[in-house]
Amino acid sequence: MPQLSAAGSFDVNMTPLTLDAPGDDSARGRMQLTKRFRGGLDATGAGEMLTGMGAVSGSAAYVAIERISGTLEGRSGSFLVVHRGVMTRGAPELAVSIVPDSGTGELTGIAGAMTLIVGGGQHDYRIDCTVPDAA
């Protein structure tokens, strides 16, 4: 399978949503995500994120599922990614994986991971993946 790598920048907008069962738990949150990717990935992203805040400043976690639709190095289609982010007293750990067998169109069979780099007011990404040869 061909190995693909793509990098670029993205913009993200987050809109607060209500929790299905909020109770009195102010440490949890829910957000709608919309993204615009530029570079080797020319696409939009749409998803939903759940958050949880720890009792110590700088400790939190989030999970998200996002559909990314557009072109990746000239191949059109869509795929899902799953995010798992944990911050322990300010030390971040983030994994973003492509959901197996979620690719459509020319991205059918895509597998791999995405790295998100956030800093200095900018959002960047890198995708390292494989995509089967076209039939």
Tab-separated table of C-alpha atoms in Angstrom:
chain	number	residue	atom	x	y	z
A	1	MET	CA	0.000	0.000	0.000
A	2	PRO	CA	1.276	3.478	-0.791
A	3	GLN	CA	2.510	5.443	2.202
A	4	LEU	CA	1.172	9.021	2.322
A	5	SER	CA	2.260	11.934	4.482
A	6	ALA	CA	0.583	15.313	4.425
A	7	ALA	CA	1.043	18.439	6.507
A	8	GLY	CA	-0.500	21.869	6.780
A	9	SER	CA	-2.588	24.100	8.999
A	10	PHE	CA	-6.176	24.173	10.166
A	11	ASP	CA	-8.708	26.464	11.782
A	12	VAL	CA	-11.116	25.169	14.405
A	13	ASN	CA	-14.392	26.495	15.787
A	14	MET	CA	-15.988	25.005	18.890
A	15	THR	CA	-19.621	25.601	19.826
A	16	PRO	CA	-20.824	24.571	23.302
A	17	LEU	CA	-23.645	22.012	23.367
A	18	THR	CA	-25.800	20.916	26.274
A	19	LEU	CA	-25.034	17.636	28.002
A	20	ASP	CA	-27.646	14.900	27.634
A	21	ALA	CA	-27.645	14.339	31.409
A	22	PRO	CA	-25.895	17.322	32.995
A	23	GLY	CA	-26.978	16.828	36.608
A	24	ASP	CA	-24.802	19.009	38.846
A	25	ASP	CA	-21.543	18.002	37.126
A	26	SER	CA	-19.902	21.285	36.085
A	27	ALA	CA	-16.595	19.497	35.359
A	28	ARG	CA	-17.928	18.025	32.105
A	29	GLY	CA	-18.596	19.674	28.766
A	30	ARG	CA	-19.741	18.914	25.231
A	31	MET	CA	-18.746	20.789	22.051
A	32	GLN	CA	-19.525	20.767	18.338
A	33	LEU	CA	-16.319	20.948	16.253
A	34	THR	CA	-15.939	22.431	12.789
A	35	LYS	CA	-12.546	22.595	11.093
A	36	ARG	CA	-10.982	23.776	7.841
A	37	PHE	CA	-7.763	22.007	6.793
A	38	ARG	CA	-5.262	23.459	4.292
A	39	GLY	CA	-2.138	21.975	2.747
A	40	GLY	CA	-1.799	18.323	1.741
A	41	LEU	CA	-5.231	17.810	3.288
A	42	ASP	CA	-7.749	20.192	1.695
A	43	ALA	CA	-10.850	19.350	3.682
A	44	THR	CA	-13.443	20.201	6.280
A	45	GLY	CA	-13.945	18.450	9.602
A	46	ALA	CA	-17.125	18.061	11.634
A	47	GLY	CA	-17.465	16.305	14.942
A	48	GLU	CA	-18.361	16.250	18.577
A	49	MET	CA	-16.148	16.442	21.651
A	50	LEU	CA	-16.703	15.550	25.308
A	51	THR	CA	-14.495	17.156	27.965
A	52	GLY	CA	-13.736	16.578	31.615
A	53	MET	CA	-11.850	18.870	34.004
A	54	GLY	CA	-9.795	17.607	36.931
A	55	ALA	CA	-9.800	19.188	40.384
A	56	VAL	CA	-6.155	20.306	39.923
A	57	SER	CA	-5.413	23.200	37.556
A	58	GLY	CA	-4.036	21.933	34.239
A	59	SER	CA	-5.585	18.450	34.517
A	60	ALA	CA	-8.284	17.576	32.006
A	61	ALA	CA	-9.263	15.159	29.248
A	62	TYR	CA	-11.231	15.076	26.015
A	63	VAL	CA	-12.472	12.540	23.496
A	64	ALA	CA	-13.889	13.331	20.072
A	65	ILE	CA	-15.091	11.704	16.869
A	66	GLU	CA	-14.689	13.747	13.687
A	67	ARG	CA	-15.495	13.153	10.004
A	68	ILE	CA	-12.952	14.713	7.644
A	69	SER	CA	-14.171	15.228	4.050
A	70	GLY	CA	-12.191	16.543	1.073
A	71	THR	CA	-8.950	15.602	-0.655
A	72	LEU	CA	-5.774	14.108	0.785
A	73	GLU	CA	-2.823	14.481	-1.584
A	74	GLY	CA	-5.246	14.537	-4.534
A	75	ARG	CA	-7.422	11.591	-3.392
A	76	SER	CA	-11.024	12.563	-2.630
A	77	GLY	CA	-13.263	11.052	0.005
A	78	SER	CA	-13.795	11.099	3.726
A	79	PHE	CA	-12.710	9.264	6.862
A	80	LEU	CA	-13.288	9.347	10.602
A	81	VAL	CA	-10.723	10.132	13.267
A	82	VAL	CA	-10.932	9.496	17.001
A	83	HIS	CA	-9.206	11.881	19.442
A	84	ARG	CA	-8.014	11.031	22.964
A	85	GLY	CA	-6.365	13.869	24.855
A	86	VAL	CA	-5.219	13.904	28.469
A	87	MET	CA	-3.449	16.723	30.278
A	88	THR	CA	-1.860	15.945	33.632
A	89	ARG	CA	-0.997	19.150	35.496
A	90	GLY	CA	-0.150	20.861	32.216
A	91	ALA	CA	1.676	17.936	30.551
A	92	PRO	CA	-0.273	16.986	27.385
A	93	GLU	CA	-0.703	13.568	25.809
A	94	LEU	CA	-2.687	13.377	22.551
A	95	ALA	CA	-3.480	10.541	20.147
A	96	VAL	CA	-5.565	11.003	16.979
A	97	SER	CA	-6.133	7.793	15.010
A	98	ILE	CA	-7.934	7.124	11.743
A	99	VAL	CA	-10.915	4.854	12.484
A	100	PRO	CA	-10.342	1.507	10.734
A	101	ASP	CA	-12.452	0.926	7.604
A	102	SER	CA	-14.042	4.400	7.803
A	103	GLY	CA	-12.657	5.710	4.494
A	104	THR	CA	-14.899	6.467	1.519
A	105	GLY	CA	-14.269	7.211	-2.161
A	106	GLU	CA	-10.579	7.240	-3.088
A	107	LEU	CA	-9.751	7.051	0.644
A	108	THR	CA	-11.382	3.639	1.122
A	109	GLY	CA	-9.003	1.482	3.153
A	110	ILE	CA	-7.089	4.435	4.685
A	111	ALA	CA	-5.217	3.596	7.901
A	112	GLY	CA	-2.898	5.629	10.099
A	113	ALA	CA	-2.721	8.549	12.478
A	114	MET	CA	-2.811	12.321	12.654
A	115	THR	CA	-0.606	14.549	14.775
A	116	LEU	CA	-1.977	17.919	15.897
A	117	ILE	CA	0.467	20.692	16.809
A	118	VAL	CA	-0.988	23.686	18.629
A	119	GLY	CA	1.083	26.660	19.720
A	120	GLY	CA	1.673	30.341	19.213
A	121	GLY	CA	-1.936	30.856	18.166
A	122	GLN	CA	-1.577	28.427	15.222
A	123	HIS	CA	-2.935	24.933	14.571
A	124	ASP	CA	-0.928	22.552	12.386
A	125	TYR	CA	-1.381	18.879	11.491
A	126	ARG	CA	0.522	15.990	10.010
A	127	ILE	CA	-1.077	12.812	8.662
A	128	ASP	CA	0.917	9.622	8.196
A	129	CYS	CA	-1.165	6.913	6.586
A	130	THR	CA	-1.496	4.188	3.999
A	131	VAL	CA	-4.141	4.058	1.254
A	132	PRO	CA	-4.629	1.050	-1.042
A	133	ASP	CA	-3.776	1.488	-4.717
A	134	ALA	CA	-6.733	2.398	-6.910
A	135	ALA	CA	-8.429	-0.637	-8.441
